Every structure is written in C-alpha cells, then in structure tokens.
Coordinates of C-alpha atoms and ligand atoms in Angstrom, one line a residue:
M1 CA -0.4 -0.7 -0.5
N2 CA 1.1 3.5 -0.9
Y3 CA 0.1 6.3 1.6
K4 CA 0.5 9.5 0.1
V5 CA 1.6 12.6 2.1
Y6 CA 1.4 16.5 1.0
I7 CA 4.4 18.8 1.8
P8 CA 4.1 22.3 0.7
R9 CA 6.2 23.7 -1.8
D10 CA 5.5 27.2 -0.8
S11 CA 8.3 29.7 -0.6
S12 CA 6.8 30.5 3.0
A13 CA 6.8 26.8 3.9
L14 CA 10.2 26.4 1.9
S15 CA 11.8 28.9 4.3
M16 CA 10.6 27.1 7.3
G17 CA 13.0 23.9 5.9
A18 CA 9.9 22.0 3.8
E19 CA 12.9 21.0 1.5
K20 CA 14.6 19.1 4.4
V21 CA 11.3 17.4 6.1
A22 CA 10.7 16.1 2.4
I23 CA 13.6 14.9 1.8
A24 CA 13.9 13.6 5.5
I25 CA 10.7 12.1 4.5
A26 CA 11.5 10.5 1.6
L27 CA 14.6 9.3 3.7
E28 CA 13.2 7.5 6.2
A29 CA 10.6 5.5 4.4
K30 CA 13.1 4.1 2.0
K31 CA 15.1 3.2 5.5
R32 CA 11.7 1.8 6.5
G33 CA 10.5 -0.7 3.5
L34 CA 7.8 2.0 2.9
E35 CA 6.1 2.6 0.4
I36 CA 5.7 6.4 -0.4
D37 CA 3.9 9.2 -2.5
I38 CA 4.5 12.7 -2.0
V39 CA 2.6 15.6 -3.1
R40 CA 4.3 19.1 -3.2
N41 CA 1.6 21.2 -2.2
G42 CA 0.8 24.5 -2.3
S43 CA 0.6 26.1 1.7
R44 CA -3.3 26.3 3.3
G45 CA -1.7 29.4 4.7
L46 CA -1.3 28.5 7.9
Y47 CA 1.6 30.3 8.4
W48 CA 2.9 29.7 12.2
L49 CA 2.6 25.5 11.7
E50 CA 4.9 25.4 8.6
T51 CA 5.9 22.7 7.7
M52 CA 2.9 21.3 7.8
V53 CA 2.7 18.0 6.9
E54 CA -0.3 15.9 5.7
V55 CA -1.3 12.7 5.1
V56 CA -4.3 11.1 3.4
T57 CA -5.8 8.6 6.1
D58 CA -9.8 7.2 5.2
K59 CA -10.3 9.6 7.7
G60 CA -9.4 12.5 5.5
R61 CA -6.6 14.4 5.6
M62 CA -4.5 14.3 8.4
A63 CA -2.0 17.2 9.4
Y64 CA 1.2 17.7 11.4
G65 CA 3.0 20.4 12.6
P66 CA 4.9 22.2 12.2
V67 CA 7.0 19.9 11.5
R68 CA 11.4 19.9 11.3
A69 CA 13.4 17.4 9.8
K70 CA 14.6 16.4 13.2
N71 CA 10.6 15.3 13.5
V72 CA 11.0 12.9 11.2
A73 CA 11.9 9.7 12.8
G74 CA 9.6 10.2 16.0
L75 CA 6.5 11.0 13.3
F76 CA 7.6 7.7 11.9
D77 CA 7.7 6.1 15.5
A78 CA 4.6 7.5 16.3
D79 CA 2.7 5.8 13.1
F80 CA 1.7 9.2 11.9
L81 CA 1.6 7.4 8.4
N82 CA -1.6 5.7 9.6
G83 CA -2.2 9.6 10.5
K84 CA -1.7 8.3 13.9
S85 CA -1.4 10.3 17.0
H86 CA 2.5 12.6 18.0
A87 CA 2.4 15.8 19.8
L88 CA 2.3 18.2 16.7
S89 CA -0.9 16.4 15.6
L90 CA -3.2 19.0 14.7
G91 CA -6.2 17.0 13.5
L92 CA -8.7 16.5 10.3
T93 CA -6.3 19.7 9.1
E94 CA -10.6 20.2 7.5
E95 CA -11.6 20.9 11.0
I96 CA -8.2 23.0 11.6
D97 CA -11.0 25.5 13.4
W98 CA -8.9 28.3 11.4
L99 CA -9.4 27.3 8.2
K100 CA -13.3 26.1 8.4
K101 CA -14.7 29.9 9.7
Q102 CA -13.1 30.6 5.8
Q103 CA -15.1 31.0 2.6
R104 CA -12.4 30.4 0.6
L105 CA -14.0 30.9 -3.2
T106 CA -10.4 32.3 -4.9
F107 CA -8.4 30.0 -2.7
A108 CA -10.5 26.7 -2.7
R109 CA -7.8 24.5 -3.9
V110 CA -4.8 26.2 -2.2
G111 CA -2.7 23.6 -0.4
I112 CA -5.5 21.1 -1.2
T113 CA -4.8 19.9 -4.8
D114 CA -1.2 19.6 -6.8
P115 CA -0.5 22.8 -8.1
V116 CA 1.2 21.9 -11.6
S117 CA -1.5 18.8 -12.1
L118 CA -3.5 19.5 -14.7
D119 CA -5.5 16.7 -14.0
D120 CA -5.9 17.1 -10.2
Y121 CA -7.6 20.3 -11.1
L122 CA -9.7 18.9 -13.1
A123 CA -10.6 16.9 -11.0
H124 CA -11.3 20.3 -7.9
D125 CA -13.8 21.7 -10.6
G126 CA -10.3 23.4 -12.7
Y127 CA -11.2 24.7 -16.5
K128 CA -15.5 24.3 -15.7
G129 CA -15.7 28.2 -16.5
L130 CA -13.7 28.3 -19.4
K131 CA -16.1 25.8 -21.1
N132 CA -19.3 27.9 -19.7
A133 CA -16.7 30.8 -21.0
L134 CA -16.7 29.2 -24.9
N135 CA -19.8 28.4 -24.8
M136 CA -21.2 32.5 -24.4
S137 CA -21.0 36.2 -26.5
G138 CA -17.8 38.1 -25.0
T139 CA -20.6 40.7 -23.9
D140 CA -21.8 38.1 -21.9
I141 CA -18.4 36.7 -20.4
V142 CA -18.5 40.6 -19.1
Q143 CA -21.8 40.9 -18.5
A144 CA -21.3 38.5 -15.9
V145 CA -18.4 39.1 -14.1
T146 CA -20.2 43.1 -13.9
D147 CA -22.7 41.6 -12.2
S148 CA -20.8 39.4 -9.7
G149 CA -19.8 42.7 -8.3
L150 CA -15.8 41.9 -8.7
R151 CA -13.7 44.5 -7.9
G152 CA -9.9 44.5 -8.8
R153 CA -7.9 43.2 -6.0
G154 CA -4.4 45.4 -7.1
G155 CA -5.9 48.1 -5.1
A156 CA -7.7 50.8 -6.3
A157 CA -11.2 48.4 -6.7
F158 CA -12.1 49.4 -10.3
P159 CA -14.5 47.1 -11.6
T160 CA -13.2 44.6 -13.9
G161 CA -16.7 44.0 -15.5
I162 CA -16.6 48.4 -16.8
K163 CA -12.8 48.1 -17.7
W164 CA -13.2 45.0 -20.2
K165 CA -16.2 46.0 -21.1
T166 CA -14.2 49.3 -22.4
V167 CA -11.6 46.8 -24.3
L168 CA -13.6 44.5 -25.9
G169 CA -15.7 47.8 -27.5
C170 CA -12.3 49.0 -28.8
E171 CA -11.3 47.8 -32.0
S172 CA -8.6 46.5 -32.4
E173 CA -6.2 43.3 -34.7
I174 CA -4.7 42.8 -31.1
K175 CA -5.4 43.1 -28.0
Y176 CA -3.5 41.7 -24.5
V177 CA -4.5 40.7 -21.1
V178 CA -1.8 41.7 -18.4
C179 CA -1.4 39.8 -15.6
N180 CA -0.2 42.4 -12.9
A181 CA 2.0 40.1 -10.2
D182 CA 3.9 42.6 -9.4
E183 CA 3.1 42.2 -5.4
G184 CA 5.2 44.6 -4.5
D185 CA 3.3 45.6 -0.7
S186 CA 4.3 45.2 2.6
G187 CA 3.2 42.1 4.1
T188 CA 0.9 41.3 1.3
Y189 CA 2.1 37.5 -0.2
S190 CA -1.8 36.1 -1.8
D191 CA -0.7 36.6 -5.6
R192 CA 2.5 35.0 -4.8
M193 CA 0.7 31.8 -2.9
I194 CA -2.2 31.6 -5.9
M195 CA 0.8 31.3 -8.5
E196 CA 2.6 28.7 -6.3
G197 CA -0.3 26.5 -5.0
D198 CA -2.8 26.9 -7.6
P199 CA -2.0 28.7 -11.3
F200 CA -3.6 27.0 -13.2
V201 CA -6.9 28.9 -11.9
L202 CA -4.8 32.2 -12.6
I203 CA -4.3 30.7 -16.0
E204 CA -7.8 30.0 -16.3
G205 CA -8.8 33.6 -15.2
M206 CA -6.4 35.4 -18.2
T207 CA -8.1 32.7 -20.4
I208 CA -11.8 33.4 -19.8
A209 CA -10.6 37.2 -19.7
G210 CA -8.8 36.7 -23.7
I211 CA -11.6 34.9 -24.8
A212 CA -14.0 37.8 -23.6
V213 CA -12.4 41.2 -24.8
G214 CA -10.7 39.4 -27.7
A215 CA -7.0 38.8 -26.5
T216 CA -5.1 36.0 -28.0
Q217 CA -2.1 37.3 -25.9
G218 CA -1.2 37.7 -22.0
Y219 CA 1.7 38.0 -20.2
I220 CA 2.2 37.9 -16.8
Y221 CA 4.9 41.0 -14.8
L222 CA 6.2 38.6 -12.2
R223 CA 7.7 40.2 -9.2
S224 CA 12.0 39.3 -9.2
E225 CA 12.0 37.8 -6.1
Y226 CA 9.2 35.5 -6.5
P227 CA 11.5 32.5 -8.8
H228 CA 9.2 29.6 -7.2
A229 CA 5.7 30.6 -8.5
L230 CA 8.3 31.1 -12.1
V231 CA 8.6 27.7 -12.1
T232 CA 5.1 26.4 -10.9
L233 CA 3.7 28.9 -13.7
N234 CA 5.9 28.0 -16.3
E235 CA 5.1 23.9 -15.5
A236 CA 1.2 24.7 -15.4
I237 CA 1.7 26.5 -18.7
A238 CA 3.2 24.2 -20.4
A239 CA 1.0 21.2 -19.2
A240 CA -2.2 24.1 -20.2
N241 CA -0.5 24.2 -24.0
N242 CA -0.2 20.5 -24.5
A243 CA -3.4 19.7 -23.5
G244 CA -5.0 21.9 -25.1
Y245 CA -6.4 24.9 -23.1
L246 CA -3.6 27.8 -23.8
G247 CA -2.7 27.7 -27.5
G248 CA -4.2 28.8 -31.2
N249 CA -7.5 26.0 -31.2
I250 CA -9.1 26.3 -27.6
L251 CA -10.0 22.9 -26.7
G252 CA -11.1 22.8 -30.4
S253 CA -13.2 26.2 -30.2
G254 CA -11.1 28.3 -32.7
K255 CA -9.9 30.6 -30.0
A256 CA -7.0 31.0 -29.4
F257 CA -4.9 32.5 -26.3
H258 CA -1.6 32.4 -25.8
L259 CA 0.6 33.0 -22.6
E260 CA 3.7 34.3 -21.1
V261 CA 5.6 34.8 -18.0
R262 CA 7.7 38.2 -17.9
R263 CA 10.5 38.7 -14.7
A264 CA 9.8 42.2 -13.6
A265 CA 12.2 45.4 -12.8
G266 CA 12.1 44.3 -9.5
A267 CA 10.7 48.3 -8.7
Y268 CA 7.5 49.0 -6.6
V269 CA 6.4 51.7 -8.8
C270 CA 7.0 49.2 -12.0
G271 CA 3.7 47.4 -10.2
E272 CA 1.8 51.3 -11.5
E273 CA 0.1 49.7 -13.8
T274 CA 1.5 52.1 -16.8
S275 CA 5.1 52.0 -15.5
M276 CA 4.3 48.0 -15.3
L277 CA 3.4 48.6 -19.2
E278 CA 6.6 50.8 -20.0
S279 CA 8.5 47.9 -18.1
L280 CA 7.3 45.3 -19.8
E281 CA 7.9 47.1 -23.6
G282 CA 11.7 47.5 -22.1
K283 CA 11.6 50.5 -20.9
R284 CA 12.1 52.3 -17.4
G285 CA 9.7 51.8 -15.7
L286 CA 8.5 55.1 -16.0
V287 CA 4.7 56.2 -15.2
R288 CA 2.9 57.3 -18.1
F289 CA 0.3 60.0 -18.2
K290 CA -3.5 58.9 -18.0
P291 CA -5.4 59.1 -20.4
P292 CA -5.2 57.7 -22.5
L293 CA -6.3 55.0 -20.2
P294 CA -4.4 51.0 -20.8
A295 CA -7.9 49.5 -21.8
I296 CA -7.7 51.6 -25.0
E297 CA -4.0 52.6 -25.5
G298 CA -1.6 50.0 -23.4
L299 CA 1.1 47.2 -24.0
F300 CA 2.6 48.4 -27.5
G301 CA 0.2 51.2 -27.4
K302 CA -3.1 48.5 -28.1
P303 CA -6.1 47.9 -26.0
T304 CA -4.5 45.8 -22.4
V305 CA -6.3 44.3 -20.1
V306 CA -4.3 45.3 -17.1
N307 CA -5.8 42.9 -13.7
N308 CA -4.8 41.9 -11.0
V309 CA -3.8 38.3 -9.8
I310 CA -6.6 38.1 -7.6
S311 CA -9.3 39.4 -9.3
L312 CA -8.5 37.2 -12.7
A313 CA -8.4 34.2 -9.9
S314 CA -11.7 35.1 -9.2
V315 CA -13.4 35.2 -12.9
P316 CA -12.9 30.8 -12.8
I317 CA -15.7 30.7 -9.9
I318 CA -17.9 33.2 -11.2
L319 CA -18.1 32.0 -15.0
D320 CA -18.3 28.5 -12.8
K321 CA -21.4 28.8 -10.5
G322 CA -22.6 32.3 -12.0
A323 CA -22.3 36.1 -11.1
Q324 CA -24.7 35.5 -8.3
Y325 CA -23.2 33.3 -6.8
Y326 CA -20.0 35.3 -5.8
A327 CA -21.9 38.4 -5.1
D328 CA -23.8 36.9 -2.3
Y329 CA -21.2 37.5 -1.0
G330 CA -19.6 40.7 0.8
M331 CA -21.3 43.9 2.3
G332 CA -22.3 46.9 0.2
R333 CA -20.2 47.5 -2.9
S334 CA -18.2 45.4 -1.8
R335 CA -18.5 42.1 -3.6
G336 CA -17.4 38.1 -2.6
T337 CA -14.6 37.3 -0.5
L338 CA -11.4 39.1 0.2
P339 CA -7.3 37.2 0.7
I340 CA -6.6 38.9 3.3
Q341 CA -2.9 38.5 4.8
L342 CA -1.9 39.2 8.4
A343 CA 2.0 39.9 8.7
G344 CA 4.2 41.9 11.0
N345 CA 3.6 41.1 14.8
I346 CA 1.0 38.9 14.8
K347 CA 1.1 35.4 16.2
H348 CA -0.9 33.6 13.3
G349 CA 0.1 35.3 10.4
G350 CA -1.3 33.8 7.1
L351 CA -3.8 34.1 4.8
V352 CA -7.6 34.5 5.4
E353 CA -10.4 34.3 2.9
L354 CA -13.5 35.7 4.2
A355 CA -16.7 37.4 2.4
F356 CA -15.9 42.0 2.6
G357 CA -17.4 42.8 6.0
V358 CA -15.4 41.1 8.8
T359 CA -14.1 43.4 11.1
L360 CA -10.1 43.9 11.6
R361 CA -10.8 43.3 15.2
E362 CA -11.7 39.7 14.1
L363 CA -9.2 39.2 12.2
L364 CA -6.6 40.2 13.8
Y365 CA -7.5 38.2 17.5
D366 CA -10.1 35.6 15.9
Y367 CA -7.3 35.2 13.2
G368 CA -4.3 36.2 14.1
G369 CA -4.5 35.3 18.0
G370 CA -2.9 39.0 19.2
S371 CA 0.7 40.0 18.7
Y372 CA 3.2 37.3 18.5
S373 CA 5.5 39.4 21.2
G374 CA 2.0 39.2 23.3
R375 CA 2.3 43.0 24.0
P376 CA -1.3 44.7 23.4
I377 CA -1.5 46.2 19.1
R378 CA -1.6 48.8 19.0
A379 CA -1.7 50.0 15.1
V380 CA -2.2 48.4 11.3
Q381 CA -1.6 50.0 8.5
V382 CA -3.6 48.1 5.9
G383 CA -2.9 48.3 2.2
G384 CA 0.4 48.0 2.3
P385 CA 3.1 50.9 2.0
L386 CA 0.8 54.0 1.6
G387 CA -1.7 52.6 3.5
A388 CA -3.0 54.5 6.2
F389 CA -2.0 53.4 9.8
L390 CA -5.1 52.6 11.9
P391 CA -5.5 52.8 15.5
E392 CA -7.0 50.1 18.2
S393 CA -10.4 52.7 18.5
Q394 CA -11.1 52.1 15.0
F395 CA -10.6 48.2 15.1
D396 CA -14.5 47.3 14.3
T397 CA -14.4 48.9 11.1
P398 CA -15.7 45.9 8.7
L399 CA -13.8 45.3 5.2
D400 CA -15.3 46.9 3.3
Y401 CA -13.8 49.8 0.8
E402 CA -16.5 52.8 0.9
E403 CA -16.5 51.9 4.9
F404 CA -12.7 52.6 5.1
S405 CA -12.6 55.1 2.6
K406 CA -14.9 56.6 5.6
I407 CA -12.2 56.8 7.9
W408 CA -9.2 57.8 5.4
A409 CA -7.9 54.5 4.5
V410 CA -7.1 51.7 2.7
L411 CA -8.0 48.1 1.7
G412 CA -5.7 47.9 -1.1
H413 CA -4.2 44.3 -1.5
G414 CA -5.7 42.9 1.8
G415 CA -2.2 43.1 3.5
I416 CA -2.3 44.3 7.4
V417 CA 0.7 44.5 9.0
A418 CA 0.5 45.1 12.9
F419 CA 2.5 46.5 15.1
D420 CA 2.5 46.3 18.7
D421 CA 2.7 49.7 21.6
T422 CA 7.0 49.9 21.3
V423 CA 6.9 50.9 17.5
D424 CA 7.8 55.2 16.9
M425 CA 4.9 55.9 14.7
A426 CA 6.6 59.3 14.2
K427 CA 10.0 57.2 12.7
M428 CA 6.7 54.3 10.6
A429 CA 6.4 58.2 8.5
R430 CA 9.5 59.2 8.0
Y431 CA 10.2 55.6 6.7
A432 CA 6.7 56.3 4.6
F433 CA 8.4 59.9 3.4
E434 CA 11.7 57.6 2.5
F435 CA 10.1 54.4 0.7
C436 CA 8.7 57.2 -1.8
A437 CA 12.4 58.7 -2.0
I438 CA 14.1 55.1 -2.8
E439 CA 10.5 54.2 -4.8
S440 CA 9.8 57.2 -7.3
C441 CA 9.7 57.4 -10.6
G442 CA 11.2 60.6 -10.6
K443 CA 8.2 62.3 -13.2
C444 CA 6.6 64.4 -11.0
T445 CA 8.3 66.9 -8.2
P446 CA 5.8 66.6 -5.2
C447 CA 6.6 62.7 -5.1
R448 CA 10.7 63.2 -6.8
I449 CA 11.3 66.1 -4.2
G450 CA 8.7 65.8 -1.9
S451 CA 10.0 63.1 -0.3
T452 CA 12.8 63.4 0.2
R453 CA 12.2 66.9 2.0
G454 CA 9.4 65.2 4.0
A455 CA 11.7 62.8 5.5
E456 CA 14.0 65.7 6.4
V457 CA 11.7 67.5 8.4
V458 CA 10.3 64.5 10.4
D459 CA 13.9 64.1 11.7
K460 CA 13.8 68.1 12.6
I461 CA 10.6 67.5 14.6
I462 CA 12.0 64.0 15.9
A463 CA 14.6 66.1 16.8
G464 CA 12.3 68.9 18.4
K465 CA 13.8 71.6 16.2
D466 CA 10.3 73.9 15.8
T467 CA 7.9 71.0 16.4
V468 CA 4.6 72.7 16.1
K469 CA 6.4 74.6 12.8
N470 CA 7.4 71.7 10.9
I471 CA 4.1 69.5 11.8
Q472 CA 2.3 72.3 9.7
L473 CA 5.4 71.9 6.6
I474 CA 4.1 68.2 6.8
R475 CA 0.9 69.1 6.4
D476 CA 1.6 71.4 3.6
L477 CA 4.1 68.8 2.0
S478 CA 0.9 66.1 2.3
D479 CA -1.6 68.5 0.4
T480 CA 0.5 69.4 -1.8
M481 CA 1.6 65.7 -2.4
L482 CA -2.1 64.2 -2.2
N483 CA -3.3 66.5 -4.6
G484 CA -0.2 67.3 -7.2
S485 CA 0.9 63.7 -7.8
L486 CA 0.9 61.4 -11.2
C487 CA 0.0 58.3 -9.9
A488 CA -1.1 57.0 -6.1
L489 CA 2.2 56.5 -5.0
G490 CA 3.4 59.7 -4.3
G491 CA -0.3 60.3 -3.8
M492 CA -0.7 58.6 -1.2
T493 CA 2.4 58.7 0.7
P494 CA 0.5 61.3 3.1
Y495 CA -1.9 57.8 4.2
P496 CA 0.6 56.4 6.6
V497 CA 2.5 60.2 6.7
L498 CA -1.0 62.0 8.1
S499 CA -2.3 58.9 9.8
A500 CA 0.5 58.2 11.6
L501 CA 0.0 62.3 12.7
N502 CA -3.6 62.5 13.3
H503 CA -3.7 58.9 15.1
F504 CA -1.0 59.0 17.3
P505 CA 0.4 62.1 18.0
E506 CA 1.9 61.7 20.8
D507 CA 5.2 59.9 19.1
F508 CA 6.1 63.2 17.2
N509 CA 7.1 65.5 20.5
S510 CA 4.1 65.8 21.4
Q511 CA 3.9 67.5 24.4
K512 CA 4.3 70.4 22.2
I513 CA 0.9 69.2 20.3
V514 CA -0.9 68.8 22.8
K515 CA -1.0 72.3 24.2
V516 CA -0.9 73.8 20.9
A517 CA -4.5 72.1 20.5
A518 CA -5.5 72.9 23.8
Ligands
FMN601 C1 3.3 52.9 -7.1 C2 1.8 51.5 -7.1 C3 2.1 50.2 -6.9 C4 0.9 49.0 -7.4 N1 1.0 47.8 -7.1 C5 0.9 46.9 -7.8 C6 1.0 45.7 -7.8 O1 2.2 45.0 -7.7 N2 -0.2 44.6 -8.1 C7 -0.9 45.3 -8.3 O2 -2.3 44.2 -9.1 N3 -1.5 46.3 -8.6 C8 -0.4 47.3 -8.1 N4 -0.9 48.6 -8.4 C9 -2.7 48.8 -9.2 C10 -2.0 49.3 -9.9 O3 -1.7 50.3 -10.7 C11 -3.3 48.8 -11.1 O4 -4.0 49.4 -10.6 C12 -4.0 47.4 -11.3 O5 -2.6 46.3 -11.5 C13 -5.5 46.7 -12.3 O6 -5.7 45.7 -11.6 P1 -6.6 45.4 -10.3 O7 -8.3 46.5 -11.2 O8 -7.4 43.8 -11.6 O9 -6.6 45.4 -8.8 C14 0.0 49.6 -8.2 C15 -0.1 50.9 -8.1 C16 1.2 51.4 -7.8 C17 0.8 53.4 -7.7
SF4_602 S1 3.8 60.0 -8.0 FE1 6.2 59.3 -7.7 S2 5.8 57.4 -9.0 FE2 4.4 58.5 -9.8 S3 4.7 59.4 -11.2 FE3 5.2 60.7 -9.7 S4 7.1 60.8 -9.5 FE4 6.4 58.6 -10.9

C-alpha cells in the first residue's frame, strides 16, 4: 500500500525548512521499506504551522505541524502515516478551526491539490468556468463579471467588468491581457500563494479574460523575487498548452490565447499599471500620463486588460457558479471575498479568505491570535506601504472599500501589518517618506522632491526642532503630494504620514502638539 503525504512547496514553507522535511520523510520511508507518494502542494496558509505535513487517511487528511527534519523519525515511530497521534498532531486538516471558519472561493484549491497537475485541477472543478465561457458571447462574459460585483484586488478597487467592457468595445486586431503579479506591497503574499499553490486558476482566469475581450496574447508580469512562482507558472502553462487549454485553438473552439511569464524589474513603482506596461515593453518603469487609459492604449499602444492576480483568479468561479453566487458574499458595494494577509507582529500570520464585512478586530484576534510579542496591538497598517495606520479605536471597522474610505484608509491588496505598543509612529511616518523617495520614478516634482524633504522635516520633528512649525510644514507638503502627484505612489504617501500624525500625536514630540491643541 502506498501512503500519500503532502508537503508544501510554497516559498514560506520552504523558508521554514519544507525541502529538508521532504527529503527526511523520503529517506526515512526508504529506510523503513515503506512506499510513499509525496505531493508537493501549496500552503494552506497557516504560516505559523509551516512546515505543515498532511497524510491521507480513510478519515480524511490529517495534519502535523510545525514539522522540522529532526521530528521526522519520531513521526514515523508514532505511525503518522496512518494518522496516529503525535505531539505535532493538528487533527483533520478540514476541521482546523482557523481554516474551517473561512470562505475560500478564490483559494478553494490552494493547499489541497498538486499545483502543477492538470488532472488534479480538473478533478477539483478546474476549467469549468472556461468551458462555460467558450459557449458564451464576449458581451455575456463581461456582463457576468460585472454582475458579480468583482472589483480590482490590486489596490484601486475599480470594477473589473467595466474595464473589460472598455477593451471589448475597442476595435483592434491585437489586444492583450496583462496580469499584474508584481505584488510589491508590504505584508502581502496572496498573489504568490495562488501562483505557487494553484497556478491553473490564474491561467484559466486570464484565458477567460482573453476570450471575453478578444485578446489573444497574455503576459504575467511576475515579481522578480518570486523564483518559485516562476517555476510553477511555467510548468502549469506548459501543461495547459499541451492539453489544448492554451494555444491557437482552445479546446477545439477556434479561439486562441497564448500566455507567457515576464520577470519584473524589481521596483515597487513597476506595479503601477502604466509603469508596468513600460517595463514590459523593455523600457525604464516610468509612469505614463492618463489618459489614454491602458484599456484603450495599453501594451504597445493596443487595448489591454490589466488586472491583479487575485482579480483574474476570482473569475473562474464566477463563470462556473454564476455571478449571483459570488455576489451573494460581501457587504455594500464590496462583493465576494477578499484574501486577507496577516503579517507583522502577529501570533498567527497567514492567509484568511473571507467575505467583505469581517472586522479588523476579528481578524487580528480571532484569526491572528493577537500580537506575536504578547504586547497590545497599538496600530495596524492596511493596504501596503501607502496605506493608513489605524489605531485600536478603529479596529471595529468592517473590511469594505467604502467603510475604509470613510475613515480615510484603504484596503488595497488586503495586507494587514500589525505593530505592538513598542512602535514609534514618528519613525513610521519618516519611513513612509523614505520609501517614497527610494521608489519614486522621478517623473513628477511633488513625489520626487517632496518625499526627500518630507523625511528631512520628520527628522527635525523627532529632534524636537520647531515642532509645531514643522508639523504644519508636513501637513502642507502632504496636501501638495496628495493633490499634485501624477500617480498614487506620491499621491498616497500622505496616508501613512498623516494617519500616524493624527492618530498618534504623542509620538511626534507630543507635548507641544497637545499643548497647542488645548
Ligand atoms: C506605486 C503603485 C504600485 C502598485 N503595485 C501593484 C502591484 O504590485 N500589483 C497590482 O496588482 N497592482 C498594483 N498597483 C495598482 C495598479 O496600478 C492597477 O490598479 C492594478 O494592477 C489593476 O488591476 P485590478 O483592477 O485587478 O486591481 C500599484 C499602483 C501603484 C500606484
Ligand atoms: S508620483 Fe512618484 S512614482 Fe508616481 S509619477 Fe510622480 S514621481 Fe513617478
């Protein structure tokens, strides 16, 4: 009898020694004369338990973690291959509370299937959406995506269906679909997890996008620091090509869609869509003026759908189960689910996919388990390095684009970075300016010059020099950057700066501000 063992190939699991664990398990099985099949799956997203090893038993998949190579012999002694108890036992994977409470639509297969097995993908509802799409008109596919309420998960939350409709309406022999997989935001990794754990769902989503708008060529602009995602994507693309799910005649439909991966340039600003298109064209990643919109004049001047990984990976389930199925999740104008990434000073960091509407507090405490250090969580930054810092008094805000906008914050790509009460918010504000200065493409003055001057002024505040005057200077500078920058890199740097200043004035040589305010 062959035992089946799942050991993740996800980068985070690898960083926790998954490769060593896989080798140790293979060697130990050989030593004991046991036949085992090792499947290298994606991560289930419980990162504090990596390396999480699962074995298939007649009751279901049993999980063990965090496993280190040194634990392997003991696991065999305890007969873990038959799901027997061990100090690292986590029970049936599907019964782990953290996973069970989630609503995994986009991440439905991640951690469950073999990421590069097309057969496994098909056996778990894969390509059902594409098969439906091939029997629909472009207009109907676009309508389904519009009706689902899906909004861009890359940061700007623009309705995906409306974007596709613009590209569909353009007359052009050549159109493109570009997937933005640059994933530069701090504390975010959902794109990477999908690409390493279920690359076919992204490929399927891009193929549906191509068929919908009449684009025959797609590119995935992949963050240069994602070497493992590059391998899984290329393996999956090759398998899809071989089986006729990509190429010149998709499943005999006469429709074509070709797909290639391009490694990104390694700059945060290259995640901005127009800068990304410049970079894809082989140029320096300089932000373009808008209009024209990329949907009308995008890659090489042709109509182009630009979407984030998660936006595209959410499309197959919409085309499979219907727009209403997806739209039934969520609140207000934020429909569907959001893969939320818990990071920073948090006890249980990992991926939580839930319908919009869950509060920050639930995420931080019910899922995150509080801070890693055990100290009170003082602030969280939501939405990457350009997102606002939120104090404890705002932790009951539900995750919803409009609710966040009301408190002058953004959801961005769904990354939440927690800080305990040892954080110095003046230093965080300084870092926001510094980050902007380092990553600025240099095209416009408020961002290029303002970011450097901003960091200098915060230094003066920290040193206690003319605090009141310099804080006013920061406010004026932020106003200029907010309203005068060409793109959101300069335009949103005031979010972390002003939120730090407004919510945590005591960190900015406080007494003086408090006195003035009184
Ligand atoms: C400085 C900057 C960096 C960005 N980085 C990313 C990124 O890494 N990934 C991404 O999908 N969108 C990023 N965006 C947003 C993109 O410009 C664009 O809105 C998005 O790719 C559109 O896809 P969506 O509608 O599916 O969200 C960035 C924007 C800015 C201003
Ligand atoms: S805001 Fe910054 S990154 Fe954006 S165009 Fe201006 S200089 Fe470039």
